[in-house]
Tab-separated table of C-alpha atoms in Angstrom:
chain	number	residue	atom	x	y	z
A	1	UNK	CA	9.073	-87.834	-76.098
A	2	UNK	CA	7.278	-84.650	-75.415
A	3	UNK	CA	7.259	-85.445	-71.741
A	4	UNK	CA	10.957	-85.873	-71.721
A	5	UNK	CA	11.725	-82.557	-73.387
A	6	UNK	CA	9.611	-80.574	-70.932
A	7	UNK	CA	11.494	-81.955	-67.933
A	8	UNK	CA	14.921	-81.266	-69.467
A	9	UNK	CA	14.131	-77.703	-70.467
A	10	UNK	CA	12.942	-76.341	-67.199
A	11	UNK	CA	16.205	-77.012	-65.292
A	12	UNK	CA	18.219	-75.356	-68.128
A	13	UNK	CA	16.035	-72.183	-67.922
A	14	UNK	CA	16.413	-71.985	-64.045
A	15	UNK	CA	20.284	-72.492	-64.371
A	16	UNK	CA	20.469	-69.588	-66.923
A	17	UNK	CA	18.320	-67.359	-64.782
A	18	UNK	CA	20.483	-67.851	-61.738
A	19	UNK	CA	23.691	-67.253	-63.708
A	20	UNK	CA	22.346	-63.922	-64.834
A	21	UNK	CA	21.372	-63.021	-61.311
A	22	UNK	CA	24.936	-63.916	-59.978
A	23	UNK	CA	26.433	-61.751	-62.840
A	24	UNK	CA	24.306	-58.731	-61.871
A	25	UNK	CA	25.189	-59.065	-58.182
A	26	UNK	CA	28.785	-59.243	-58.968
A	27	UNK	CA	28.736	-56.164	-61.055
A	28	UNK	CA	26.989	-54.291	-58.323
A	29	UNK	CA	29.551	-55.497	-55.799
A	30	UNK	CA	32.436	-54.256	-57.836
A	31	UNK	CA	30.858	-50.881	-58.600
A	32	UNK	CA	30.174	-50.310	-54.731
A	33	UNK	CA	33.615	-51.428	-53.840
A	34	UNK	CA	35.176	-49.016	-56.396
A	35	UNK	CA	33.072	-46.121	-55.095
A	36	UNK	CA	34.150	-46.830	-51.500
A	37	UNK	CA	37.865	-46.847	-52.582
A	38	UNK	CA	37.500	-43.754	-54.336
A	39	UNK	CA	35.680	-41.896	-51.310
A	40	UNK	CA	38.297	-43.272	-48.973
A	41	UNK	CA	41.204	-41.794	-51.134
A	42	UNK	CA	39.208	-38.436	-51.199
A	43	UNK	CA	38.882	-38.355	-47.430
A	44	UNK	CA	42.405	-39.036	-46.858
A	45	UNK	CA	43.440	-36.168	-49.200
A	46	UNK	CA	41.153	-33.631	-47.495
A	47	UNK	CA	42.441	-34.569	-44.116
A	48	UNK	CA	45.972	-34.035	-45.334
A	49	UNK	CA	45.204	-30.445	-46.753
A	50	UNK	CA	43.338	-29.460	-43.714
A	51	UNK	CA	46.206	-30.569	-41.269
A	52	UNK	CA	48.733	-28.672	-43.494
A	53	UNK	CA	46.624	-25.497	-43.522
A	54	UNK	CA	46.160	-25.676	-39.628
A	55	UNK	CA	49.793	-26.057	-39.084
A	56	UNK	CA	50.755	-23.107	-41.197
A	57	UNK	CA	48.161	-20.489	-39.662
A	58	UNK	CA	48.473	-19.188	-36.100
A	59	UNK	CA	45.812	-19.957	-33.513
A	60	UNK	CA	44.477	-16.314	-33.506
A	61	UNK	CA	43.827	-16.281	-37.212
A	62	UNK	CA	42.244	-19.738	-36.772
A	63	UNK	CA	39.785	-18.366	-34.193
A	64	UNK	CA	38.930	-15.341	-36.207
A	65	UNK	CA	38.253	-17.404	-39.326
A	66	UNK	CA	36.076	-19.732	-37.332
A	67	UNK	CA	33.838	-16.808	-35.925
A	68	UNK	CA	31.978	-14.553	-38.248
A	69	UNK	CA	32.721	-10.884	-38.163
A	70	UNK	CA	30.349	-8.181	-36.844
A	71	UNK	CA	29.919	-6.677	-40.134
A	72	UNK	CA	28.974	-10.083	-41.565
A	73	UNK	CA	26.403	-10.601	-38.756
A	74	UNK	CA	24.951	-6.989	-39.183
A	75	UNK	CA	24.614	-7.716	-43.005
A	76	UNK	CA	22.970	-11.171	-42.317
A	77	UNK	CA	20.563	-9.579	-39.810
A	78	UNK	CA	19.616	-6.770	-42.233
A	79	UNK	CA	19.026	-9.452	-45.051
A	80	UNK	CA	16.953	-11.420	-42.474
A	81	UNK	CA	14.901	-8.376	-41.680
A	82	UNK	CA	14.289	-7.431	-45.121
A	83	UNK	CA	13.220	-10.990	-45.976
A	84	UNK	CA	10.907	-11.199	-43.120
A	85	UNK	CA	7.534	-9.546	-43.923
A	86	UNK	CA	6.399	-6.973	-41.414
A	87	UNK	CA	3.051	-7.836	-39.566
A	88	UNK	CA	-0.076	-6.202	-40.955
A	89	UNK	CA	-1.119	-3.284	-38.910
A	90	UNK	CA	-4.769	-3.130	-38.204
A	91	UNK	CA	-6.779	0.064	-38.214
A	92	UNK	CA	-7.536	-0.063	-34.515
A	93	UNK	CA	-6.438	-2.513	-31.906
A	94	UNK	CA	-8.529	-0.926	-29.174
A	95	UNK	CA	-11.986	-0.757	-30.693
A	96	UNK	CA	-13.693	-1.018	-27.350
A	97	UNK	CA	-11.844	2.154	-26.005
A	98	UNK	CA	-12.831	4.162	-28.999
A	99	UNK	CA	-16.480	3.166	-28.720
A	100	UNK	CA	-16.351	4.311	-25.111
A	101	UNK	CA	-14.902	7.692	-25.980
A	102	UNK	CA	-17.440	8.146	-28.776
A	103	UNK	CA	-20.242	7.325	-26.397
A	104	UNK	CA	-18.891	9.966	-23.912
A	105	UNK	CA	-18.617	12.654	-26.498
A	106	UNK	CA	-22.100	11.974	-27.834
A	107	UNK	CA	-23.661	12.069	-24.372
A	108	UNK	CA	-25.669	15.190	-23.201
A	109	UNK	CA	-23.889	18.224	-22.071
A	110	UNK	CA	-24.857	17.658	-18.490
A	111	UNK	CA	-23.378	14.284	-18.336
A	112	UNK	CA	-20.086	15.553	-19.678
A	113	UNK	CA	-20.058	18.344	-17.233
A	114	UNK	CA	-20.688	15.920	-14.319
A	115	UNK	CA	-17.806	13.872	-15.508
A	116	UNK	CA	-15.506	16.818	-15.622
A	117	UNK	CA	-16.584	18.158	-12.191
A	118	UNK	CA	-16.071	14.840	-10.680
A	119	UNK	CA	-12.519	14.521	-12.131
A	120	UNK	CA	-11.686	18.205	-10.756
A	121	UNK	CA	-13.137	17.130	-7.362
A	122	UNK	CA	-11.044	13.877	-7.153
A	123	UNK	CA	-7.849	15.425	-8.346
A	124	UNK	CA	-8.056	18.814	-6.793
A	125	UNK	CA	-5.736	20.082	-9.370
A	126	UNK	CA	-5.873	22.781	-12.147
A	127	UNK	CA	-6.203	21.062	-15.414
A	128	UNK	CA	-6.126	22.413	-19.007
A	129	UNK	CA	-8.764	21.313	-21.461
A	130	UNK	CA	-6.147	19.015	-23.165
A	131	UNK	CA	-5.456	17.313	-19.876
A	132	UNK	CA	-9.090	16.858	-19.132
A	133	UNK	CA	-9.634	15.430	-22.570
A	134	UNK	CA	-6.875	12.849	-21.831
A	135	UNK	CA	-8.188	11.981	-18.308
A	136	UNK	CA	-11.856	11.597	-19.024
A	137	UNK	CA	-12.413	12.012	-22.851
A	138	UNK	CA	-14.497	15.087	-22.741
A	139	UNK	CA	-13.221	17.317	-25.608
A	140	UNK	CA	-14.194	20.947	-24.544
A	141	UNK	CA	-12.494	22.512	-27.437
A	142	UNK	CA	-14.727	20.599	-29.839
A	143	UNK	CA	-17.811	21.073	-27.693
A	144	UNK	CA	-18.496	24.757	-27.065
A	145	UNK	CA	-21.571	24.156	-24.863
A	146	UNK	CA	-19.589	22.186	-22.470
A	147	UNK	CA	-16.902	24.739	-22.163
A	148	UNK	CA	-19.078	27.699	-21.588
A	149	UNK	CA	-21.369	26.003	-19.057
A	150	UNK	CA	-18.280	24.738	-17.116
A	151	UNK	CA	-16.886	28.293	-17.121
A	152	UNK	CA	-20.090	29.480	-15.507
A	153	UNK	CA	-20.600	26.706	-13.094
A	154	UNK	CA	-20.394	27.733	-9.464
A	155	UNK	CA	-18.415	24.538	-8.612
A	156	UNK	CA	-15.728	25.243	-11.182
A	157	UNK	CA	-13.095	28.005	-11.122
A	158	UNK	CA	-11.487	29.044	-14.546
A	159	UNK	CA	-8.513	31.335	-14.653
A	160	UNK	CA	-8.343	31.668	-18.430
A	161	UNK	CA	-6.239	28.575	-18.983
A	162	UNK	CA	-7.028	25.851	-16.447
A	163	UNK	CA	-10.154	24.464	-14.696
A	164	UNK	CA	-10.100	23.699	-10.996
A	165	UNK	CA	-12.777	22.649	-8.421
A	166	UNK	CA	-14.340	25.401	-6.376
A	167	UNK	CA	-15.689	24.553	-2.891
A	168	UNK	CA	-18.045	26.620	-0.836
A	169	UNK	CA	-15.259	27.288	1.730
A	170	UNK	CA	-11.706	27.615	0.634
A	171	UNK	CA	-9.928	25.291	3.221
A	172	UNK	CA	-6.803	23.393	2.943
A	173	UNK	CA	-6.182	21.667	6.334
A	174	UNK	CA	-7.563	21.026	9.839
A	175	UNK	CA	-6.330	24.360	11.274
A	176	UNK	CA	-8.365	26.351	8.733
A	177	UNK	CA	-11.300	24.029	9.396
A	178	UNK	CA	-11.257	24.701	13.072
A	179	UNK	CA	-10.842	28.490	12.533
A	180	UNK	CA	-13.864	28.555	10.302
A	181	UNK	CA	-16.052	26.669	12.670
A	182	UNK	CA	-15.216	28.930	15.574
A	183	UNK	CA	-16.532	31.851	13.390
A	184	UNK	CA	-20.074	30.264	13.573
A	185	UNK	CA	-20.933	29.926	17.306
A	186	UNK	CA	-24.554	29.070	16.111
A	187	UNK	CA	-23.266	26.203	14.138
A	188	UNK	CA	-22.381	25.398	10.509
A	189	UNK	CA	-23.775	22.644	8.300
A	190	UNK	CA	-21.415	19.867	7.689
A	191	UNK	CA	-22.812	19.420	4.188
A	192	UNK	CA	-21.287	22.890	3.453
A	193	UNK	CA	-17.777	21.567	4.487
A	194	UNK	CA	-17.739	18.134	2.941
A	195	UNK	CA	-16.260	19.361	-0.314
A	196	UNK	CA	-13.613	21.748	1.015
A	197	UNK	CA	-10.690	19.096	0.715
A	198	UNK	CA	-10.602	15.288	0.453
A	199	UNK	CA	-9.863	14.586	4.255
A	200	UNK	CA	-12.264	17.083	5.674
A	201	UNK	CA	-14.493	14.433	7.382
A	202	UNK	CA	-11.563	12.652	9.014
A	203	UNK	CA	-10.409	15.882	10.327
A	204	UNK	CA	-13.851	16.916	11.737
A	205	UNK	CA	-13.986	13.508	13.549
A	206	UNK	CA	-10.363	14.200	14.906
A	207	UNK	CA	-11.425	17.618	16.263
A	208	UNK	CA	-14.549	15.965	17.821
A	209	UNK	CA	-12.338	13.360	19.564
A	210	UNK	CA	-10.241	16.054	21.226
A	211	UNK	CA	-13.460	17.844	22.079
A	212	UNK	CA	-12.642	21.117	20.150
A	213	UNK	CA	-15.997	20.880	18.268
A	214	UNK	CA	-19.195	19.197	18.606
A	215	UNK	CA	-21.229	17.425	15.918
A	216	UNK	CA	-24.963	17.354	16.566
A	217	UNK	CA	-27.858	16.284	14.422
A	218	UNK	CA	-30.666	18.764	13.542
A	219	UNK	CA	-34.011	17.179	14.102
A	220	UNK	CA	-35.679	19.303	11.393
A	221	UNK	CA	-33.360	18.493	8.426
A	222	UNK	CA	-31.622	15.458	9.796
A	223	UNK	CA	-28.262	16.962	9.047
A	224	UNK	CA	-25.127	17.186	11.164
A	225	UNK	CA	-24.313	20.642	12.527
A	226	UNK	CA	-20.773	21.464	13.657
A	227	UNK	CA	-20.436	23.732	16.813
A	228	UNK	CA	-17.328	25.144	18.259
A	229	UNK	CA	-16.129	24.235	21.644
A	230	UNK	CA	-14.394	27.292	22.827
A	231	UNK	CA	-11.417	26.386	25.046
A	232	UNK	CA	-11.161	29.779	26.676
A	233	UNK	CA	-14.387	29.214	28.503
A	234	UNK	CA	-13.867	25.961	30.454
A	235	UNK	CA	-16.968	25.046	32.536
A	236	UNK	CA	-16.711	22.551	35.240
A	237	UNK	CA	-19.810	21.286	36.937
A	238	UNK	CA	-19.688	19.734	40.309
A	239	UNK	CA	-21.339	16.333	40.800
A	240	UNK	CA	-23.756	17.622	43.501
A	241	UNK	CA	-25.076	20.262	41.097
A	242	UNK	CA	-25.541	17.555	38.476
A	243	UNK	CA	-27.388	15.263	40.855
A	244	UNK	CA	-29.581	18.073	42.015
A	245	UNK	CA	-30.612	19.057	38.505
A	246	UNK	CA	-31.371	15.376	37.760
A	247	UNK	CA	-33.574	15.039	40.881
A	248	UNK	CA	-35.890	17.899	39.942
A	249	UNK	CA	-39.373	16.489	39.131
A	250	UNK	CA	-41.174	18.356	36.363
A	251	UNK	CA	-45.040	18.734	36.743
A	252	UNK	CA	-46.994	16.265	34.808
A	253	UNK	CA	-50.222	18.452	34.578
A	254	UNK	CA	-50.328	21.137	31.838
A	255	UNK	CA	-52.083	23.579	34.344
A	256	UNK	CA	-49.136	23.213	36.689
A	257	UNK	CA	-46.645	23.794	33.771
A	258	UNK	CA	-48.614	27.020	32.760
A	259	UNK	CA	-48.469	28.287	36.286
A	260	UNK	CA	-44.723	27.837	36.663
A	261	UNK	CA	-44.213	29.613	33.350
A	262	UNK	CA	-46.307	32.568	34.496
A	263	UNK	CA	-44.260	32.719	37.805
A	264	UNK	CA	-41.066	32.978	35.730
A	265	UNK	CA	-42.533	35.781	33.619
A	266	UNK	CA	-43.295	33.751	30.488
A	267	UNK	CA	-46.624	33.595	28.735
A	268	UNK	CA	-47.852	30.064	28.117
A	269	UNK	CA	-49.035	29.380	24.562
A	270	UNK	CA	-51.997	27.279	25.881
A	271	UNK	CA	-54.772	27.852	28.323
A	272	UNK	CA	-55.689	24.490	29.607
A	273	UNK	CA	-57.990	25.494	32.462
A	274	UNK	CA	-60.295	27.480	29.986
A	275	UNK	CA	-60.408	24.654	27.467
A	276	UNK	CA	-61.361	22.130	30.223
A	277	UNK	CA	-64.187	24.410	31.655
A	278	UNK	CA	-65.599	24.801	28.128
A	279	UNK	CA	-65.451	21.143	27.468
A	280	UNK	CA	-67.415	20.403	30.717
A	281	UNK	CA	-70.066	22.877	30.156
A	282	UNK	CA	-70.754	22.621	26.324
A	283	UNK	CA	-69.287	19.259	25.634
A	284	UNK	CA	-66.963	18.684	22.787
A	285	UNK	CA	-69.109	18.504	19.627
A	286	UNK	CA	-67.607	16.805	16.616
A	287	UNK	CA	-67.606	18.771	13.390
A	288	UNK	CA	-70.557	17.830	11.115
A	289	UNK	CA	-69.481	16.110	7.936
A	290	UNK	CA	-70.644	18.064	4.883
A	291	UNK	CA	-72.516	15.967	2.514
A	292	UNK	CA	-72.053	16.502	-1.094
A	293	UNK	CA	-75.185	17.117	-3.080
A	294	UNK	CA	-75.938	14.541	-5.808
A	295	UNK	CA	-75.844	15.854	-9.149
A	296	UNK	CA	-79.101	15.759	-11.083
A	297	UNK	CA	-79.339	14.569	-14.605
A	298	UNK	CA	-80.545	17.270	-17.010
A	299	UNK	CA	-80.256	17.995	-20.739
A	300	UNK	CA	-76.630	18.998	-20.550
A	301	UNK	CA	-75.507	15.856	-18.779
A	302	UNK	CA	-73.439	13.558	-20.984
A	303	UNK	CA	-74.912	10.223	-21.109
A	304	UNK	CA	-73.278	7.017	-22.195
A	305	UNK	CA	-76.351	5.242	-23.627
A	306	UNK	CA	-77.815	8.425	-25.381
A	307	UNK	CA	-79.448	6.095	-27.987
A	308	UNK	CA	-81.737	4.572	-25.246
A	309	UNK	CA	-83.546	7.526	-23.921
A	310	UNK	CA	-86.217	5.481	-22.290
A	311	UNK	CA	-83.643	4.349	-19.591
A	312	UNK	CA	-83.288	7.869	-18.220
A	313	UNK	CA	-86.853	8.976	-18.634
A	314	UNK	CA	-87.672	8.468	-14.876
A	315	UNK	CA	-84.462	10.337	-13.852
A	316	UNK	CA	-85.064	13.439	-15.981
A	317	UNK	CA	-88.578	13.730	-14.866
């Protein structure tokens, strides 16, 4: 009997469960269908109202209403700017440059002077202390020693307001350079002309190319000397005279050279004949070498092993 009840109750429970599920599904379907119908009606009403509004207003007002006004855009941008936080400003974005400036201003006075003189030499302009500070970071107003030494420097000209480079010769162009070289027929050192103006070396090479000056080296100082080539005295030498000069053979013996010098009224600095005769008679004796006397050890001599006097007994005696 128990067996039969188990098999009869189970199908009933399953059927009831299915009925409940079907009822729930039907409710959900009805709700969704009702919502869809309501949405459809609302959409139709909105479309009808929009079409009536569009028909009543002209096209110009429709465009103006669709696009925002300039005042609205300005207000929106202002609100946006106020809402956006400004980026944090750092104390220094160029720390490396400030460290470089600090190292220059803490350098010795001579180093700062050299920096300013190099700036004046390169620019060849009259600069105020403020302009020098901006260009090479040397603050002469804050450093009185640099200011005073530059004012007295022979390579710097100070007119009360501006500093400028002062060269040894005040030249501006190639014409003035040639005029100065012609004032020195014995020659002028190139090193004294190098700092006259930036293109002075190129101008000297150009003058040399057209044979208006000569650039020769001095064997004593190994420096170039500029000599003028005076165009008012043109000298043309014939080839026969050049060949005759080159064919002259100079005497090889010093005695013959001394005789030729005496014939031309010049006194030779040497007397080779006398020196040779003395060498044949007496012979050339080398100078004897002077031997240094050996220092003797006495009571004043400082000894290293003073605690062992028996080692130096024989030397002292």
